[in-house]
Amino acid sequence: MSVTAASGFEAAGVEAGLKNSGGLDLALVVNRGPLQAAAAVFTSNRAKANPILWSQQVIADGTVSAVVLNSGGANCFTGSQGFQTTHATAEQVAAELSVSAGDVLVCSTGLIGEQLDRDRVLAGVSAAAGALSANGGADASRAIMTTDTRPKTAVVNTGGWTIGGMAKGAGMLAPGLATMLVVITTDAVLEPAELDAALRSATRVSFDRLDSDGCMSTNDHVTLMASGASGIRPEVNEFTESLTELCTNLAMQLMSDAEGASHDITIEVVGAETEEDAVEVGRSVARNNLFKAAVFGNDPNWGRVLSAIGTTAAAFDPYEVDVSMNGVRVCHAGEPDQPRELVDLTPRAVHLAIDLKVGAAAATIFTNDLTHDYVHENSAYSS
Amino acid sequence: MSVTAASGFEAAGVEAGLKNSGGLDLALVVNRGPLQAAAAVFTSNRAKANPILWSQQVIADGTVSAVVLNSGGANCFTGSQGFQTTHATAEQVAAELSVSAGDVLVCSTGLIGEQLDRDRVLAGVSAAAGALSANGGADASRAIMTTDTRPKTAVVNTGGWTIGGMAKGAGMLAPGLATMLVVITTDAVLEPAELDAALRSATRVSFDRLDSDGCMSTNDHVTLMASGASGIRPEVNEFTESLTELCTNLAMQLMSDAEGASHDITIEVVGAETEEDAVEVGRSVARNNLFKAAVFGNDPNWGRVLSAIGTTAAAFDPYEVDVSMNGVRVCHAGEPDQPRELVDLTPRAVHLAIDLKVGAAAATIFTNDLTHDYVHENSAYSS
């Protein structure tokens, strides 16, 4: 049910002819109210796509009527012509729905540096507006796929109110920095400021902890919209907890469908002086190609973990660190401990535990291995 | 002729039985004087191998009699037993040559987190001492190879005095930060402080600008030794210029032999506000797996270049930047310029030019593409 699980929302996914591969490629999600409260977070890449530049203005007042998303082109580094395409898209949505263009978020994904076919986008918007339905979440979640092999959706239902979401993203996947598009909807009654605080809290420990390939997108965009249609005003903490659960669920779906990956790697850093240190250490390992290639080869090469930690500014003594892989402590206090041959890396799920032995802070980073299929997909596919 | 091109030096390379693959694996380079001046730079990885910890003490007084180097094991994260192996190795060299162990540098390369076979190392030292010759540079340069497919040597001969060098390194190759071992020798007459200044100046724009796979080693070590045997005292600037030429030559050999690489990529950043900005921009592109995989596939995907630049803190406006690939300007002022189909990426040498349009500073970073062979070599080979 995705973004239409919560009441007050309609969605559609249509084929606008934007993707060379064909198939659904334009999605529309509409908030029918009574509230139209929203919050959004965007990529922190300084090279921002035209739809990001547009949507940053739209979100400023906390009111969003609809989100339109296309695959088949990122509309990034496409100059004023590209910006006008984004603007025209929002205007078309506004005209079809009788809302203000200034309340329409736009998201795009695909190849950077190519113009979108504006006529096809606008015709697609009209088709999507005509196809809107309270069961349209599934089609919408398919229309935003690029190299994704499957749609990603999640729903948290508390009884009184519901949160639903959809996500796309398989490469250029190092949010945190905020390649994914995510739309989350809820029928809870919440103010824009409450939504913003909840969304930032949830994304900080979910999408922002995913670092599949170290490459930050120009188009990342996570939107949360509230319709208030349930009539129920939840405790903000309770809502944030449910939202974090939903975001983590979607983030794990992104990890497990990452381009070419054969292992999902959970890097748990404990004993850090600060959470920032734990994140920096986890991310340094997540971005180490040698470690990632070793995991692909089922090789528990823990020296590569320590060499990655050594590049950080985190508080630690290299000769105090413990490292465990899938439950086997291979390094204790910077020296060889259990034989690396005891580590079984054949399951897809890999757990790497790093104890810095400095403090009580911790963080978990999620990444993937570096595989032949990753190289193949990203050398053969212009995305 | 490598490290024995300059007069006053002897070297040897022997098989000590340290490498599983067999072959030469222990090298010894001896400075016969009359001077024994030296300088060295080391990895800035905070996880430093035992030979680095030892050699940092040795170099403090600027006097070095000999350098002993082994492949077949990095002696890193091997605790006090490992440090004692390094110490015993220096003592063995000292005893064989009748010099002080405090004047013997030790370098190791290979798998992290495994003990070296100390008896084999010591026996190898004795064998190498017995094999020293003024023609031993070639064997020495072979004995330090790990995944290198060929030895790397270079010589600059100015007429009066000579600089010679050898290098190893094919993976975990992102010095600058300082995986390579390099030994450079000269018969020029120079003080340790002059050697140190020249070495730092030369490595800053040669080895430090090489970022093949973004992974900083625990064992990087570049040593420069002067014998003074030519009797000629060069101008320091003139010497530094020749040394930079030699270091750049060796760095280019490292790049062209990088594990699994099919393209050598020169990233020239111009129009930067500062040299630091230019280096940061170049390095961010050099570390972008999506860009590197695209080059492997001969795909001029310049959007991945701009998305990488956008992750830096360098001064620039994404909508002013120009990008050219192999002479074709594919992006002008942040918009598509010449068609990407005009770019021919089939030659091994790729030239990427980035003009930030902010200032007059520039820097060039050298990297490689991300290939199936890189993944294969680093998943199948424990190094």
Short mmCIF file of N, CA and C in Angstrom, two decimals, chain A residues 44-50 53 76-80 111-115 171-172 213 215-218 259 288-290 292-294 296-297 299 301-304 306-316 318-319 331 334-336 340 370-376 378-379 381-383, chain B residues 44-50 53 76-80 111-115 171-172 213 215-218 259 288-290 292-294 296-297 299 301-304 306-316 318-319 331 334-336 340 370-376 378-379 381-383:
data_model
loop_
_atom_site.label_atom_id
_atom_site.label_comp_id
_atom_site.label_asym_id
_atom_site.label_seq_id
_atom_site.Cartn_x
_atom_site.Cartn_y
_atom_site.Cartn_z
N SER A 44 22.87 16.91 0.81
CA SER A 44 23.77 18.00 1.19
C SER A 44 24.86 18.17 0.14
N ASN A 45 24.75 17.42 -0.96
CA ASN A 45 25.66 17.66 -2.09
C ASN A 45 25.47 19.11 -2.55
N ARG A 46 26.62 19.80 -2.73
CA ARG A 46 26.52 21.21 -3.14
C ARG A 46 26.11 21.34 -4.60
N ALA A 47 26.27 20.25 -5.36
CA ALA A 47 25.76 20.22 -6.72
C ALA A 47 24.35 19.63 -6.64
N LYS A 48 23.36 20.51 -6.61
CA LYS A 48 21.98 20.07 -6.40
C LYS A 48 21.22 20.11 -7.73
N ALA A 49 20.41 19.09 -7.95
CA ALA A 49 19.60 19.02 -9.16
C ALA A 49 18.52 20.10 -9.15
N ASN A 50 18.00 20.40 -10.34
CA ASN A 50 16.94 21.41 -10.45
C ASN A 50 15.72 21.10 -9.58
N LEU A 53 16.49 22.26 -6.10
CA LEU A 53 16.46 23.73 -5.96
C LEU A 53 15.01 24.22 -5.87
N CYS A 76 19.69 17.32 -13.62
CA CYS A 76 20.77 17.94 -12.86
C CYS A 76 21.85 18.38 -13.84
N PHE A 77 22.41 19.57 -13.63
CA PHE A 77 23.36 20.15 -14.58
C PHE A 77 22.72 20.25 -15.95
N THR A 78 21.53 20.80 -15.97
CA THR A 78 20.77 21.00 -17.20
C THR A 78 20.38 22.46 -17.37
N GLY A 79 20.97 23.34 -16.51
CA GLY A 79 20.84 24.77 -16.70
C GLY A 79 19.41 25.30 -16.57
N SER A 80 19.20 26.48 -17.15
CA SER A 80 17.90 27.13 -16.96
C SER A 80 16.80 26.37 -17.69
N LEU A 111 19.91 9.72 -15.23
CA LEU A 111 21.20 10.23 -15.70
C LEU A 111 21.33 11.73 -15.45
N ILE A 112 22.52 12.13 -14.98
CA ILE A 112 22.84 13.55 -14.77
C ILE A 112 23.34 14.14 -16.08
N GLY A 113 22.97 15.38 -16.36
CA GLY A 113 23.55 16.08 -17.50
C GLY A 113 22.82 15.87 -18.82
N GLU A 114 21.56 15.45 -18.75
CA GLU A 114 20.74 15.33 -19.97
C GLU A 114 19.40 16.01 -19.68
N GLN A 115 18.86 16.69 -20.70
CA GLN A 115 17.55 17.32 -20.54
C GLN A 115 16.45 16.26 -20.51
N GLY A 171 22.05 2.87 -6.33
CA GLY A 171 23.43 3.30 -6.56
C GLY A 171 23.55 4.77 -6.24
N MET A 172 24.78 5.29 -6.27
CA MET A 172 25.07 6.64 -5.79
C MET A 172 24.39 6.78 -4.43
N ASP A 213 27.90 2.92 -1.32
CA ASP A 213 29.03 3.04 -2.25
C ASP A 213 29.78 4.35 -2.13
N CYS A 215 29.08 7.31 -2.62
CA CYS A 215 28.85 8.35 -3.61
C CYS A 215 27.54 9.09 -3.31
N MET A 216 27.68 10.39 -2.98
CA MET A 216 26.51 11.16 -2.58
C MET A 216 25.80 11.72 -3.80
N SER A 217 24.51 11.55 -3.83
CA SER A 217 23.71 11.96 -4.98
C SER A 217 23.48 13.46 -5.02
N THR A 218 23.09 13.93 -6.20
CA THR A 218 22.66 15.32 -6.40
C THR A 218 21.16 15.46 -6.22
N GLU A 259 23.11 -1.95 -5.91
CA GLU A 259 23.62 -2.44 -7.19
C GLU A 259 24.72 -3.48 -7.03
N ASN A 288 35.90 1.68 2.42
CA ASN A 288 37.20 1.10 2.08
C ASN A 288 37.03 -0.02 1.05
N ASN A 289 37.40 0.28 -0.20
CA ASN A 289 37.19 -0.69 -1.28
C ASN A 289 37.88 -2.01 -1.03
N LEU A 290 39.03 -1.98 -0.38
CA LEU A 290 39.76 -3.23 -0.14
C LEU A 290 38.98 -4.12 0.82
N LYS A 292 35.76 -4.01 1.33
CA LYS A 292 34.51 -4.39 0.67
C LYS A 292 34.76 -5.50 -0.35
N ALA A 293 35.90 -5.45 -1.06
CA ALA A 293 36.23 -6.52 -2.01
C ALA A 293 36.54 -7.81 -1.27
N ALA A 294 37.20 -7.68 -0.10
CA ALA A 294 37.52 -8.88 0.70
C ALA A 294 36.24 -9.58 1.14
N PHE A 296 33.38 -9.50 -0.37
CA PHE A 296 32.86 -10.17 -1.57
C PHE A 296 33.51 -11.55 -1.73
N GLY A 297 34.82 -11.63 -1.46
CA GLY A 297 35.56 -12.88 -1.59
C GLY A 297 35.48 -13.76 -0.35
N ASP A 299 36.54 -13.19 2.53
CA ASP A 299 37.86 -13.17 3.16
C ASP A 299 37.82 -12.24 4.37
N ASN A 301 39.46 -10.22 6.11
CA ASN A 301 40.72 -9.48 6.14
C ASN A 301 40.60 -8.29 7.09
N TRP A 302 40.74 -8.55 8.39
CA TRP A 302 40.51 -7.50 9.38
C TRP A 302 41.59 -6.42 9.38
N GLY A 303 42.74 -6.70 8.80
CA GLY A 303 43.77 -5.65 8.70
C GLY A 303 43.28 -4.46 7.91
N ARG A 304 42.41 -4.74 6.93
CA ARG A 304 41.87 -3.64 6.14
C ARG A 304 40.90 -2.80 6.94
N LEU A 306 41.28 -2.18 10.23
CA LEU A 306 42.12 -1.32 11.07
C LEU A 306 42.81 -0.24 10.27
N SER A 307 43.22 -0.58 9.06
CA SER A 307 43.87 0.47 8.25
C SER A 307 42.87 1.57 7.91
N ALA A 308 41.61 1.22 7.78
CA ALA A 308 40.59 2.25 7.52
C ALA A 308 40.34 3.10 8.76
N ILE A 309 40.25 2.47 9.90
CA ILE A 309 40.04 3.23 11.14
C ILE A 309 41.18 4.22 11.33
N GLY A 310 42.38 3.80 10.96
CA GLY A 310 43.57 4.64 11.15
C GLY A 310 43.56 5.91 10.33
N THR A 311 42.66 6.02 9.37
CA THR A 311 42.59 7.25 8.56
C THR A 311 41.66 8.29 9.19
N THR A 312 41.00 7.95 10.29
CA THR A 312 40.02 8.87 10.87
C THR A 312 40.65 9.75 11.95
N ALA A 313 39.89 10.72 12.37
CA ALA A 313 40.33 11.60 13.46
C ALA A 313 39.69 11.17 14.78
N ALA A 314 39.02 10.04 14.80
CA ALA A 314 38.31 9.59 16.01
C ALA A 314 39.29 9.29 17.14
N ALA A 315 38.81 9.46 18.37
CA ALA A 315 39.63 9.12 19.53
C ALA A 315 39.75 7.61 19.63
N PHE A 316 40.96 7.07 19.57
CA PHE A 316 41.20 5.64 19.76
C PHE A 316 42.69 5.39 19.74
N PRO A 318 45.19 2.54 18.30
CA PRO A 318 45.14 1.38 17.39
C PRO A 318 45.50 0.09 18.10
N TYR A 319 46.19 0.20 19.22
CA TYR A 319 46.65 -1.01 19.89
C TYR A 319 45.76 -1.38 21.08
N CYS A 331 40.60 -9.82 16.25
CA CYS A 331 41.64 -8.90 16.69
C CYS A 331 41.30 -8.44 18.10
N GLY A 334 44.51 -4.81 19.24
CA GLY A 334 45.42 -4.55 18.13
C GLY A 334 46.31 -5.71 17.75
N GLU A 335 46.02 -6.89 18.29
CA GLU A 335 46.82 -8.07 17.92
C GLU A 335 45.91 -9.20 17.45
N PRO A 336 46.47 -10.15 16.68
CA PRO A 336 45.66 -11.28 16.21
C PRO A 336 45.07 -12.03 17.40
N ARG A 340 41.52 -16.22 11.72
CA ARG A 340 40.56 -15.68 10.78
C ARG A 340 39.81 -16.78 10.03
N LEU A 370 31.91 -4.86 -2.41
CA LEU A 370 32.30 -4.37 -3.74
C LEU A 370 32.47 -5.59 -4.64
N THR A 371 31.62 -5.68 -5.65
CA THR A 371 31.52 -6.93 -6.43
C THR A 371 31.75 -6.68 -7.92
N HIS A 372 31.96 -7.79 -8.63
CA HIS A 372 32.02 -7.71 -10.10
C HIS A 372 30.74 -7.09 -10.65
N ASP A 373 29.60 -7.48 -10.07
CA ASP A 373 28.33 -6.97 -10.61
C ASP A 373 28.19 -5.46 -10.39
N TYR A 374 28.75 -4.94 -9.27
CA TYR A 374 28.73 -3.49 -9.06
C TYR A 374 29.51 -2.79 -10.17
N VAL A 375 30.71 -3.30 -10.43
CA VAL A 375 31.54 -2.71 -11.48
C VAL A 375 30.85 -2.81 -12.83
N HIS A 376 30.28 -3.99 -13.10
CA HIS A 376 29.61 -4.19 -14.40
C HIS A 376 28.46 -3.21 -14.57
N ASN A 378 27.83 -0.43 -13.16
CA ASN A 378 28.17 0.99 -13.18
C ASN A 378 29.15 1.36 -14.27
N SER A 379 29.59 0.38 -15.04
CA SER A 379 30.40 0.70 -16.21
C SER A 379 29.55 0.61 -17.46
N TYR A 381 26.05 0.95 -17.48
CA TYR A 381 24.77 1.66 -17.38
C TYR A 381 25.04 3.13 -17.10
N SER A 382 24.65 4.00 -17.98
CA SER A 382 24.81 5.43 -17.72
C SER A 382 23.69 5.91 -16.82
N SER A 383 24.00 6.21 -15.58
CA SER A 383 22.96 6.62 -14.64
C SER A 383 23.33 7.91 -13.95
N SER B 44 50.69 8.62 7.04
CA SER B 44 50.02 9.38 8.09
C SER B 44 48.85 8.58 8.67
N ASN B 45 48.71 7.32 8.25
CA ASN B 45 47.73 6.45 8.89
C ASN B 45 48.07 6.34 10.37
N ARG B 46 47.05 6.48 11.23
CA ARG B 46 47.31 6.42 12.67
C ARG B 46 47.56 4.99 13.12
N ALA B 47 47.15 4.02 12.32
CA ALA B 47 47.48 2.62 12.58
C ALA B 47 48.79 2.34 11.83
N LYS B 48 49.89 2.45 12.54
CA LYS B 48 51.20 2.34 11.90
C LYS B 48 51.80 0.96 12.18
N ALA B 49 52.41 0.36 11.16
CA ALA B 49 53.05 -0.94 11.30
C ALA B 49 54.27 -0.83 12.20
N ASN B 50 54.70 -1.99 12.75
CA ASN B 50 55.89 -2.00 13.60
C ASN B 50 57.12 -1.42 12.92
N LEU B 53 56.96 2.31 13.22
CA LEU B 53 57.24 2.79 14.58
C LEU B 53 58.74 2.78 14.85
N CYS B 76 52.16 -5.61 10.85
CA CYS B 76 51.29 -4.56 11.38
C CYS B 76 50.19 -5.23 12.18
N PHE B 77 49.85 -4.66 13.36
CA PHE B 77 48.91 -5.27 14.28
C PHE B 77 49.38 -6.67 14.66
N THR B 78 50.63 -6.73 15.04
CA THR B 78 51.25 -7.97 15.46
C THR B 78 51.85 -7.82 16.85
N GLY B 79 51.53 -6.72 17.52
CA GLY B 79 51.87 -6.56 18.92
C GLY B 79 53.36 -6.54 19.21
N SER B 80 53.68 -6.82 20.48
CA SER B 80 55.07 -6.68 20.89
C SER B 80 55.95 -7.75 20.22
N LEU B 111 50.55 -8.95 4.04
CA LEU B 111 49.30 -9.08 4.80
C LEU B 111 49.44 -8.45 6.18
N ILE B 112 48.41 -7.72 6.59
CA ILE B 112 48.34 -7.13 7.93
C ILE B 112 47.78 -8.17 8.90
N GLY B 113 48.33 -8.20 10.12
CA GLY B 113 47.75 -9.03 11.16
C GLY B 113 48.27 -10.45 11.21
N GLU B 114 49.42 -10.69 10.63
CA GLU B 114 50.07 -12.01 10.71
C GLU B 114 51.51 -11.78 11.13
N GLN B 115 52.05 -12.66 11.99
CA GLN B 115 53.45 -12.56 12.39
C GLN B 115 54.37 -12.96 11.23
N GLY B 171 48.45 -1.78 -4.58
CA GLY B 171 47.14 -1.68 -3.95
C GLY B 171 47.28 -1.01 -2.60
N MET B 172 46.14 -0.72 -1.96
CA MET B 172 46.12 0.12 -0.76
C MET B 172 46.98 1.35 -1.07
N ASP B 213 43.32 3.93 -5.16
CA ASP B 213 42.11 3.25 -4.66
C ASP B 213 41.61 3.81 -3.34
N CYS B 215 42.70 3.95 -0.45
CA CYS B 215 42.97 3.21 0.78
C CYS B 215 44.40 3.47 1.24
N MET B 216 44.51 4.13 2.40
CA MET B 216 45.82 4.52 2.91
C MET B 216 46.47 3.38 3.67
N SER B 217 47.69 3.10 3.36
CA SER B 217 48.40 1.98 3.96
C SER B 217 48.86 2.28 5.37
N THR B 218 49.15 1.20 6.09
CA THR B 218 49.78 1.28 7.41
C THR B 218 51.29 1.26 7.32
N GLU B 259 46.69 -2.40 -9.20
CA GLU B 259 45.96 -3.67 -9.27
C GLU B 259 44.74 -3.60 -10.16
N ASN B 288 35.72 8.45 -6.36
CA ASN B 288 34.31 8.20 -6.67
C ASN B 288 34.19 6.91 -7.49
N ASN B 289 33.71 5.84 -6.83
CA ASN B 289 33.63 4.53 -7.49
C ASN B 289 32.77 4.56 -8.75
N LEU B 290 31.73 5.38 -8.75
CA LEU B 290 30.85 5.41 -9.92
C LEU B 290 31.59 6.01 -11.11
N LYS B 292 34.84 6.01 -11.52
CA LYS B 292 35.92 5.09 -11.87
C LYS B 292 35.39 3.87 -12.64
N ALA B 293 34.19 3.39 -12.27
CA ALA B 293 33.58 2.27 -12.99
C ALA B 293 33.15 2.72 -14.39
N ALA B 294 32.68 3.97 -14.50
CA ALA B 294 32.28 4.48 -15.81
C ALA B 294 33.48 4.55 -16.76
N PHE B 296 36.11 2.68 -16.63
CA PHE B 296 36.37 1.29 -17.02
C PHE B 296 35.50 0.90 -18.22
N GLY B 297 34.24 1.33 -18.21
CA GLY B 297 33.30 1.02 -19.30
C GLY B 297 33.38 1.97 -20.47
N ASP B 299 32.78 5.04 -20.55
CA ASP B 299 31.57 5.85 -20.53
C ASP B 299 31.90 7.23 -19.97
N ASN B 301 30.82 9.66 -18.32
CA ASN B 301 29.70 10.06 -17.46
C ASN B 301 30.11 11.24 -16.58
N TRP B 302 30.08 12.43 -17.14
CA TRP B 302 30.61 13.60 -16.43
C TRP B 302 29.71 14.03 -15.27
N GLY B 303 28.47 13.60 -15.25
CA GLY B 303 27.61 13.93 -14.10
C GLY B 303 28.19 13.37 -12.81
N ARG B 304 28.88 12.23 -12.91
CA ARG B 304 29.48 11.65 -11.72
C ARG B 304 30.67 12.48 -11.23
N LEU B 306 30.79 15.84 -11.47
CA LEU B 306 30.21 16.99 -10.77
C LEU B 306 29.60 16.59 -9.45
N SER B 307 28.98 15.41 -9.38
CA SER B 307 28.41 14.99 -8.09
C SER B 307 29.51 14.77 -7.07
N ALA B 308 30.69 14.36 -7.51
CA ALA B 308 31.82 14.20 -6.58
C ALA B 308 32.34 15.56 -6.12
N ILE B 309 32.47 16.50 -7.04
CA ILE B 309 32.94 17.83 -6.66
C ILE B 309 32.00 18.44 -5.63
N GLY B 310 30.72 18.17 -5.79
CA GLY B 310 29.72 18.74 -4.89
C GLY B 310 29.82 18.26 -3.46
N THR B 311 30.60 17.23 -3.21
CA THR B 311 30.77 16.75 -1.83
C THR B 311 31.91 17.45 -1.12
N THR B 312 32.65 18.31 -1.80
CA THR B 312 33.82 18.95 -1.20
C THR B 312 33.45 20.28 -0.56
N ALA B 313 34.42 20.80 0.18
CA ALA B 313 34.25 22.13 0.76
C ALA B 313 34.97 23.19 -0.07
N ALA B 314 35.46 22.83 -1.22
CA ALA B 314 36.22 23.77 -2.05
C ALA B 314 35.35 24.93 -2.53
N ALA B 315 36.00 26.06 -2.76
CA ALA B 315 35.28 27.22 -3.29
C ALA B 315 34.93 26.95 -4.76
N PHE B 316 33.65 26.96 -5.08
CA PHE B 316 33.23 26.83 -6.48
C PHE B 316 31.72 26.98 -6.54
N PRO B 318 28.66 25.30 -8.60
CA PRO B 318 28.42 24.15 -9.49
C PRO B 318 27.94 24.58 -10.87
N TYR B 319 27.39 25.77 -10.95
CA TYR B 319 26.84 26.20 -12.23
C TYR B 319 27.79 27.11 -13.01
N CYS B 331 30.98 19.63 -20.45
CA CYS B 331 30.16 20.45 -19.56
C CYS B 331 30.73 21.85 -19.54
N GLY B 334 28.30 24.33 -15.98
CA GLY B 334 27.31 23.48 -15.33
C GLY B 334 26.21 22.96 -16.22
N GLU B 335 26.36 23.15 -17.55
CA GLU B 335 25.34 22.64 -18.48
C GLU B 335 26.00 21.76 -19.54
N PRO B 336 25.23 20.87 -20.17
CA PRO B 336 25.80 20.03 -21.23
C PRO B 336 26.38 20.89 -22.34
N ARG B 340 28.52 13.88 -25.29
CA ARG B 340 29.44 12.95 -24.63
C ARG B 340 29.91 11.86 -25.59
N LEU B 370 38.03 1.63 -11.84
CA LEU B 370 37.58 0.53 -10.97
C LEU B 370 37.11 -0.60 -11.88
N THR B 371 37.80 -1.73 -11.80
CA THR B 371 37.61 -2.78 -12.80
C THR B 371 37.24 -4.11 -12.15
N HIS B 372 36.78 -5.04 -12.99
CA HIS B 372 36.55 -6.41 -12.52
C HIS B 372 37.83 -6.99 -11.95
N ASP B 373 38.96 -6.71 -12.58
CA ASP B 373 40.22 -7.29 -12.12
C ASP B 373 40.61 -6.74 -10.75
N TYR B 374 40.29 -5.47 -10.47
CA TYR B 374 40.56 -4.92 -9.14
C TYR B 374 39.76 -5.68 -8.09
N VAL B 375 38.49 -5.87 -8.35
CA VAL B 375 37.63 -6.60 -7.41
C VAL B 375 38.15 -8.03 -7.25
N HIS B 376 38.48 -8.66 -8.36
CA HIS B 376 38.95 -10.05 -8.30
C HIS B 376 40.22 -10.15 -7.46
N ASN B 378 41.44 -8.22 -5.24
CA ASN B 378 41.32 -7.85 -3.84
C ASN B 378 40.28 -8.65 -3.07
N SER B 379 39.61 -9.56 -3.75
CA SER B 379 38.72 -10.47 -3.05
C SER B 379 39.38 -11.83 -2.91
N TYR B 381 42.86 -12.31 -2.99
CA TYR B 381 44.22 -12.25 -2.49
C TYR B 381 44.22 -11.58 -1.13
N SER B 382 44.64 -12.25 -0.13
CA SER B 382 44.74 -11.62 1.20
C SER B 382 46.03 -10.81 1.27
N SER B 383 45.91 -9.49 1.27
CA SER B 383 47.12 -8.67 1.27
C SER B 383 47.07 -7.63 2.36
#
